[in-house]
Each structure stands twice: as structure tokens, then as C-alpha cells.
mmCIF file of C-alpha atoms in Angstrom:
data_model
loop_
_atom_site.group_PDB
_atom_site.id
_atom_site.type_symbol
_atom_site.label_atom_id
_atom_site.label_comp_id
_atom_site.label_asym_id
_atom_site.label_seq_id
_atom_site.Cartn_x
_atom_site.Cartn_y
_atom_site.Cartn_z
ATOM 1 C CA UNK A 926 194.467 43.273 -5.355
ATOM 2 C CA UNK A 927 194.793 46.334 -7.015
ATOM 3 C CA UNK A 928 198.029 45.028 -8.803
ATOM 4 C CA UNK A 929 195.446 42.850 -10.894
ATOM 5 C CA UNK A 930 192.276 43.838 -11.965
ATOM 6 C CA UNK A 931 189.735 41.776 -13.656
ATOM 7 C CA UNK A 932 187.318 42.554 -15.834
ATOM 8 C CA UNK A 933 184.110 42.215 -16.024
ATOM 9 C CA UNK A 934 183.083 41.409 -12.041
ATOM 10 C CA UNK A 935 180.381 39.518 -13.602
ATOM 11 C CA UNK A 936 178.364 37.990 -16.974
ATOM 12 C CA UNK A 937 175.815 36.567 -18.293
ATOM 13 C CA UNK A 938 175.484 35.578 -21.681
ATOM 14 C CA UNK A 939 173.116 33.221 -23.406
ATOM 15 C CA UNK A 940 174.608 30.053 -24.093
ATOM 16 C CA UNK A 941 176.406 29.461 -27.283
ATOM 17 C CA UNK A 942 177.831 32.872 -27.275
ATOM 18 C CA UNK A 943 181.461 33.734 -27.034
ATOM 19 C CA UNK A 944 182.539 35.558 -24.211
ATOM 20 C CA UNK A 945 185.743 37.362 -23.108
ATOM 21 C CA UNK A 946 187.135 37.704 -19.534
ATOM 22 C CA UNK A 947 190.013 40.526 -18.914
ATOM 23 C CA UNK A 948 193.108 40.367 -16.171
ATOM 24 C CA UNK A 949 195.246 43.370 -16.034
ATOM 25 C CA UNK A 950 198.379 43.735 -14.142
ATOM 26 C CA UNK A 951 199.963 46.682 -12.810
ATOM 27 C CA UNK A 952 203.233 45.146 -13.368
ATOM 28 C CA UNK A 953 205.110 43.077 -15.339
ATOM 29 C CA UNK A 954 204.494 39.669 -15.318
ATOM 30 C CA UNK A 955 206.485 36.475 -14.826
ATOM 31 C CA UNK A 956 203.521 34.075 -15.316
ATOM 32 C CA UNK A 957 199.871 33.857 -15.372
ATOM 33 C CA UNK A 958 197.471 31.575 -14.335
ATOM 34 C CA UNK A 959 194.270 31.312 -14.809
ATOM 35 C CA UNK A 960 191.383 29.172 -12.212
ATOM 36 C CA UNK A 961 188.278 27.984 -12.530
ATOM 37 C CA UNK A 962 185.841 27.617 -9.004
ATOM 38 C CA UNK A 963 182.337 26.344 -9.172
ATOM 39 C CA UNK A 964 180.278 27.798 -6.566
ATOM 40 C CA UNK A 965 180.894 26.804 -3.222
ATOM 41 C CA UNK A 966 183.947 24.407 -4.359
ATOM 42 C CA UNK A 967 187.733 24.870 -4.306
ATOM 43 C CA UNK A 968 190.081 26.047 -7.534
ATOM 44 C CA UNK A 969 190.460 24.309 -10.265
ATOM 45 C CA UNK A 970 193.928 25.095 -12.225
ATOM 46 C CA UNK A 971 193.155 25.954 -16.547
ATOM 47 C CA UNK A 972 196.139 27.091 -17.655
ATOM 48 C CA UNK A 973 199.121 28.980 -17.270
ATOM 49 C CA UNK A 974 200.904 31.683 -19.210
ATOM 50 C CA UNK A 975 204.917 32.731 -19.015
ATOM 51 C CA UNK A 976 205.743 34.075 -22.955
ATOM 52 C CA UNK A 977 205.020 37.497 -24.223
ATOM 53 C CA UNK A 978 202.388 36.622 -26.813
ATOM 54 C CA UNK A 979 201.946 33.701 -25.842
ATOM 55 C CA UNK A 980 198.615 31.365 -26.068
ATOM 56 C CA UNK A 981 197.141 28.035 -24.874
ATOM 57 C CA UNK A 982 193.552 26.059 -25.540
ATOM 58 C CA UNK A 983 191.786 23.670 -23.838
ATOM 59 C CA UNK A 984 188.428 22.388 -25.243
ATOM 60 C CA UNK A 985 186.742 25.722 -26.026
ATOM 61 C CA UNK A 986 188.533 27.852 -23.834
ATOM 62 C CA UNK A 987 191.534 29.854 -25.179
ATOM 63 C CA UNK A 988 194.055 32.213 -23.153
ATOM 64 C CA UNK A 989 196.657 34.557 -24.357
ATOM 65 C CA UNK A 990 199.206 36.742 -22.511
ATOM 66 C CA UNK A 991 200.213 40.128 -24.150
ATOM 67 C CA UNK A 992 203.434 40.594 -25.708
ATOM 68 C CA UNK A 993 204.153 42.878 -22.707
ATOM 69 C CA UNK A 994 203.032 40.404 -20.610
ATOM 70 C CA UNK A 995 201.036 42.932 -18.741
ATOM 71 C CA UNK A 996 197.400 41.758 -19.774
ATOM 72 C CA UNK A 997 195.969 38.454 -20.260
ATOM 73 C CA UNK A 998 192.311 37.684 -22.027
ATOM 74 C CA UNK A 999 190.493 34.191 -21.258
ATOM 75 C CA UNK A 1000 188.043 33.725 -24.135
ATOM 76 C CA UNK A 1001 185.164 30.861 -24.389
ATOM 77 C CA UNK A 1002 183.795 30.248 -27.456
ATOM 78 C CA UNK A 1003 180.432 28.645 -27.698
ATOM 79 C CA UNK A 1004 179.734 29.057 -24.039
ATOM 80 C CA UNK A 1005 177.577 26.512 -22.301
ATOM 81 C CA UNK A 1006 176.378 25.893 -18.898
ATOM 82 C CA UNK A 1007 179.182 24.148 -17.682
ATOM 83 C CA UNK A 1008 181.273 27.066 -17.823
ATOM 84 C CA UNK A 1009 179.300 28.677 -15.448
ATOM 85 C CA UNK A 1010 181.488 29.723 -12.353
ATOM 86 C CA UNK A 1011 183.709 31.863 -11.153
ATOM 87 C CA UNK A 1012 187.762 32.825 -13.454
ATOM 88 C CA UNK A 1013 190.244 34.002 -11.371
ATOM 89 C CA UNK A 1014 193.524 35.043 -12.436
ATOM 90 C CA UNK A 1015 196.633 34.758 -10.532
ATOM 91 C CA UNK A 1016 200.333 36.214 -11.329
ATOM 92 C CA UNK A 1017 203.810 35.391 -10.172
ATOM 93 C CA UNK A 1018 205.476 38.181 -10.412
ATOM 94 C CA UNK A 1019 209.189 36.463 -9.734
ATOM 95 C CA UNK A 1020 210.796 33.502 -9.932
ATOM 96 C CA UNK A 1021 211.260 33.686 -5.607
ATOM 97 C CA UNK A 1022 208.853 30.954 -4.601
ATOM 98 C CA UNK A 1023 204.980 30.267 -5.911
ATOM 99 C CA UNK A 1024 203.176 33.304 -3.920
ATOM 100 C CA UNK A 1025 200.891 34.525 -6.204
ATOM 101 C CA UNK A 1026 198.446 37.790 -6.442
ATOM 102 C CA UNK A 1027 195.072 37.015 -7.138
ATOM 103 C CA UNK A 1028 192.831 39.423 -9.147
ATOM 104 C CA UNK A 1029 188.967 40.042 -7.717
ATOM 105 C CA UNK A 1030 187.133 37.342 -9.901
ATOM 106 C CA UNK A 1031 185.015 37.265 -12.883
ATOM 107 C CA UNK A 1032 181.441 35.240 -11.512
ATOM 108 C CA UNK A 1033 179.990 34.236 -15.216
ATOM 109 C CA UNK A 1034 176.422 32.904 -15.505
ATOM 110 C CA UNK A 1035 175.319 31.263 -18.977
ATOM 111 C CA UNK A 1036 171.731 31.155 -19.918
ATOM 112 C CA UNK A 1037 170.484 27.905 -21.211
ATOM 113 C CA UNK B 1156 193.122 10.151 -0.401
ATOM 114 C CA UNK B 1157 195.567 11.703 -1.869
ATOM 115 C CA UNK B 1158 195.749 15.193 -2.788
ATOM 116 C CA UNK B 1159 195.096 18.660 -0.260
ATOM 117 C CA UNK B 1160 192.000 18.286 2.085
ATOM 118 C CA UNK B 1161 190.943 20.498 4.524
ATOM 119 C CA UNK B 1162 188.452 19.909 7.653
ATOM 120 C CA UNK B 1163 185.759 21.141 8.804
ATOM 121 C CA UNK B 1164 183.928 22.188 5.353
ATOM 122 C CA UNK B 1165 181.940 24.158 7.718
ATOM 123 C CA UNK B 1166 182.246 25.341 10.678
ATOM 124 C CA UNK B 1167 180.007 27.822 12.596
ATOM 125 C CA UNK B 1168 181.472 29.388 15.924
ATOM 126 C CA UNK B 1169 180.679 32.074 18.320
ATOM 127 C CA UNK B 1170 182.854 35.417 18.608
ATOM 128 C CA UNK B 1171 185.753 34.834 21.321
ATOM 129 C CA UNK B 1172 186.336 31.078 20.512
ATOM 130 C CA UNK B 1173 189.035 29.516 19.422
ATOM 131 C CA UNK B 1174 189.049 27.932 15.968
ATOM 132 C CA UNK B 1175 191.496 25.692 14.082
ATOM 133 C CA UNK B 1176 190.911 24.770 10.645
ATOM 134 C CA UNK B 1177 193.151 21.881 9.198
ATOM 135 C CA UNK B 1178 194.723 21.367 5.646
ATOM 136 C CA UNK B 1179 196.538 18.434 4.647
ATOM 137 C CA UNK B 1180 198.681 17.099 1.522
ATOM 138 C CA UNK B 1181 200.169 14.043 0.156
ATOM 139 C CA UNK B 1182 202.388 15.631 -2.437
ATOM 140 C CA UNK B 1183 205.265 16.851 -0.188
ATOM 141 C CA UNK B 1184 205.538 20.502 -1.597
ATOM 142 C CA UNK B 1185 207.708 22.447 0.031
ATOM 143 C CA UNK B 1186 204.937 25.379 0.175
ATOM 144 C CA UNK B 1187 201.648 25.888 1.450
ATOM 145 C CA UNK B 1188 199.224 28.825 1.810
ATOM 146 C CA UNK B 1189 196.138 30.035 3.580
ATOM 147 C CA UNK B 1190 193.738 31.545 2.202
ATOM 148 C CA UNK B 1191 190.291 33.929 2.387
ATOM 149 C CA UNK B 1192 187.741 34.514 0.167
ATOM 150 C CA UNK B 1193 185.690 37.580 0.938
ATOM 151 C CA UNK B 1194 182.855 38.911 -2.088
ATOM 152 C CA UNK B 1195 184.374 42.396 -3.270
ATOM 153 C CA UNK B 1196 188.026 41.085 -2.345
ATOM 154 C CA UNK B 1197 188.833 38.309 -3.985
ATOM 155 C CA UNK B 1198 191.569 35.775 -2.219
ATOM 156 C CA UNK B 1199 193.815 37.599 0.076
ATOM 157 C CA UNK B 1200 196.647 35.265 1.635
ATOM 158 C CA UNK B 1201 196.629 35.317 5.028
ATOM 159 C CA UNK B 1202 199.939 32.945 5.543
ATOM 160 C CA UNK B 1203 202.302 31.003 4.163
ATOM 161 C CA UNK B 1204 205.181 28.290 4.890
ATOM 162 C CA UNK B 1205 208.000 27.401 2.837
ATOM 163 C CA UNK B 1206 209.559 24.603 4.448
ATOM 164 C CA UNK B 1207 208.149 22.378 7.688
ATOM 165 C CA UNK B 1208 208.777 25.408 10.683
ATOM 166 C CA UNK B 1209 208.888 28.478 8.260
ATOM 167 C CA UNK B 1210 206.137 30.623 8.469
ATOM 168 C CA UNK B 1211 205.577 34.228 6.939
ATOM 169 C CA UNK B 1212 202.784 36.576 6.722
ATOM 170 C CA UNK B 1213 201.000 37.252 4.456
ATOM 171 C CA UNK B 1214 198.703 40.121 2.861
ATOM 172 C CA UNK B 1215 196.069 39.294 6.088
ATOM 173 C CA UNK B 1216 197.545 38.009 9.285
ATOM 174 C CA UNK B 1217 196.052 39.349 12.400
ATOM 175 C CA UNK B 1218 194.137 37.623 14.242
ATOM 176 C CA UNK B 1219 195.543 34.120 12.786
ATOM 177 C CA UNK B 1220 198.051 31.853 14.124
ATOM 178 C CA UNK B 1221 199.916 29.129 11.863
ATOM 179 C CA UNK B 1222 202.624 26.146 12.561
ATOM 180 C CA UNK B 1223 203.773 23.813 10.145
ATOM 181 C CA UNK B 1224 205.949 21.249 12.513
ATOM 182 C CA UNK B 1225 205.559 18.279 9.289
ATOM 183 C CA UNK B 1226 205.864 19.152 5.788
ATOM 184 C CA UNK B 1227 201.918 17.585 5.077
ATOM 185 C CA UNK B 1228 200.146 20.048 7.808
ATOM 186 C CA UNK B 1229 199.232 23.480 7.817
ATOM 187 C CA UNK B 1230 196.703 24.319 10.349
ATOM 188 C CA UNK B 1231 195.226 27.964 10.791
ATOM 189 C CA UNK B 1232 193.836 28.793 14.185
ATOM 190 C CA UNK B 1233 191.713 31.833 14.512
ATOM 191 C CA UNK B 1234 192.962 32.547 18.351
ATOM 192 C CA UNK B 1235 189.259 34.897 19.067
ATOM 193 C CA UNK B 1236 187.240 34.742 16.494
ATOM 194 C CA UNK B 1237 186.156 37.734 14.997
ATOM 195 C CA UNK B 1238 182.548 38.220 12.759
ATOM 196 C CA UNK B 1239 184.708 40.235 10.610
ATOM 197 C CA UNK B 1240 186.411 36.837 9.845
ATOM 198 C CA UNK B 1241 183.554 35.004 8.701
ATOM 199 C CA UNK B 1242 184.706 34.410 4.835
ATOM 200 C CA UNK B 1243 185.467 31.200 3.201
ATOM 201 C CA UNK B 1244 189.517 29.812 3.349
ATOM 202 C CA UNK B 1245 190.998 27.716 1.386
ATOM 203 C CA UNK B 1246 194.310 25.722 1.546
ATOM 204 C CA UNK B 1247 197.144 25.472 -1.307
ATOM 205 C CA UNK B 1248 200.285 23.752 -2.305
ATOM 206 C CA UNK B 1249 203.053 24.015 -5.029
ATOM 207 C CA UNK B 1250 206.176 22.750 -5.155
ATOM 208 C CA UNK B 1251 208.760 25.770 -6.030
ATOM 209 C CA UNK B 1252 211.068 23.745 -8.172
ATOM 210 C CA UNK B 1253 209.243 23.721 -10.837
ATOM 211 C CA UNK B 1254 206.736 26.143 -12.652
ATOM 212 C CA UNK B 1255 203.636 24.832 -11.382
ATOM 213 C CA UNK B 1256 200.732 26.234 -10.167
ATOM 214 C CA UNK B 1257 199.448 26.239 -6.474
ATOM 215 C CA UNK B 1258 197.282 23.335 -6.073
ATOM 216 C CA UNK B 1259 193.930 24.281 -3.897
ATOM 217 C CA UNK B 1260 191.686 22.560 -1.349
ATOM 218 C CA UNK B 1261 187.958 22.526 -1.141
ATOM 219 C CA UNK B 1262 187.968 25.538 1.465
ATOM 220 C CA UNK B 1263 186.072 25.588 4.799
ATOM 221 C CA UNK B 1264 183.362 27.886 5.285
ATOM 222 C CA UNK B 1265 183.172 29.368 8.284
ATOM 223 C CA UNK B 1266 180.495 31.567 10.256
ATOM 224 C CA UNK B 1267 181.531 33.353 12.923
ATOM 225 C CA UNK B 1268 178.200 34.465 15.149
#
């Protein structure tokens, strides 16, 4: 959707390096979520963000949401190959329902 | 099991048939969405239900058909398939009363020859 980019489309790094994925929005946000999808498998929730400024952790990856909630960063520190797969984030843009928009995908690769 | 499910996981077809794929859930959510999963696009929702027997369209519709007559079903049926709709679609669920996220299935893949 054009309402959401993501950046970058894809990445490899060498594992044990940190890495950075990007989700714009066009618009402001009422919550972002963030996904997980190993190849050729089904989405795997990670976290979700609703505060301006916000930011939540689990294991080594950490996500914040901009204090104009119109940008959020998914960062992995120490990558390793089991982070290998595809991010996807997703935003509600209103409290109306669950629909969400779904930005293009970041496909990450990690060198052992 | 419990959970969302979806059948087939794969599914190869010829243009001009009819296909249905099925997605089902134990959790009783309210909502439930279909689905593709095209390289370059990203997911695009195709439909969506609120309630058992309400249906709305989504970013994708033509050339799919949905019904949701019980709350735990939400079966997509390509009427004529297309080539153009070969992609990968996945079934979701969420339950709107609380903040949740959409909870997904493990998609079907489909090729349409």
C-alpha cells in the first residue's frame, strides 16, 4: 500500500550484526503492528505499538513508534539465522474494527 | 485443533474452474479476512466479514465470492479462475473488542494453469 512503505525491500547482513527495518505511514497512526513470516508459512504476530514514543522488546528484537506516530523502526540486535524471514508491518488507522493496511515487506537474509 | 486453519495448502487448478479455499477458527472472533500475497505487493485484502452473514469488500474483490453463514467459516471461492490469481492467501481473525492483532492462518498456495 502506498499508505505504508517499508524500508529496505530486502537485507542481508552477516550474522551478529544489528540491523534496522523502516515502516512509514502516510497517515497518522492508531496502532502498529509488526509480523514475522518464515518462508512459505503464515504470520506470526511480534508486537504492537499504540503511544507516540512508545517502545517494546522481545528477546533481541526492539520496536518503537515515533512520537508522531507516523513512523515505526524494528531493530535486531545481534542478528542470527533465526531471524531470517520476512517483517511486515501493519497499521490500524481507527478504532472502527481490526482492518489493517499492510506495508510491502522487508525479506531479511542473515549470513551464518 | 484449535486455532485458524485453512485447506488445501496447495492447490493447483486450471483457468475457468471453480475454486473454494476454506478457513476455519475456534476462537469465535467476530472478524475474519482474506487475504493475497503477491511479490512486489505485499498483502492486499480481498474480503472481509464482521459478523456471521456480513460481508464487505475489500482492497481486491473481483473475481472472488465469500459467505460466512457460521461465525467459525469463511470460505473464498474463486468463481473462474484467473492465472492472474495465482498468489498465495491467507486467512485471519481478531476479535474487535479488544486491541488485538489479527490472528493469521498458514495460507494456501494456489497455481492457477
Amino acid at each position: 500500500s502506498q499508505e505504508l512503505e517499508q524500508s529496505p525491500q530486502s537485507l542481508i547482513v552477516q550474522e551478529g550484526k544489528n540491523l534496522t527495518i523502516n515502516c512509514t505511514s502516510s497517515k497518522t497512526l492508531y496502532g502498529l503492528y509488526w509480523y514475522k513470516q518464515k518462508y512459505g508459512e503464515g504470520l506470526i504476530f511480534l508486537m504492537m505499538l499504540q503511544k507516540g514514543g512508545e517502545e517494546k522488546s522481545h528477546e533481541k528484537i526492539t520496536a518503537k513508534l515515533d512520537e508522531k506516530k507516523q513512523q515505526s523502526s524494528l531493530h535486531i540486535t545481534a542478528s542470527q539465522p533465526s531471524h531470517a524471514g520476512i517483517y511486515l508491518c501493519g497499521a490500524r488507522y481507527n478504532n472502527a474494527g481490526n482492518m489493517l493496511t499492510f506495508g510491502g515487506g522487508t525479506r531479511l537474509m542473515v549470513k551464518p | 485443533d484449535a486455532g485458524i486453519t485453512q485447506s488445501p495448502r496447495y492447490k493447483i487448478t486450471e483457468t475457468g474452474r471453480q475454486v473454494t479455499l476454506m478457513c476455519h477458527q475456534t476462537w469465535s472472533h467476530s472478524y475474519m479476512f482474506w487475504y493475497r500475497q503477491d511479490l512486489g505487493h505485499g498483502l492486499r485484502l480481498i474480503y472481509y466479514s464482521a459478523a456471521a452473514d456480513i460481508t464487505d469488500k475489500g482492497e481486491v474483490p473481483d473475481g472472488y465470492v465469500v459467505s460466512r453463514s457460521k461465525t467459525e467459516n469463511f470460505p473464498l471461492t474463486l468463481e473462474s479462475a484467473t492465472r492472474s490469481q495465482t498468489s498465495v492467501y491467507f486467512c485471519a481473525s481478531s476479535d474487535p473488542s479488544t486491541q488485538e492483532t489479527q490472528y493469521f492462518g498458514p495460507g494456501t498456495r494456489l497455481l492457477v494453469l
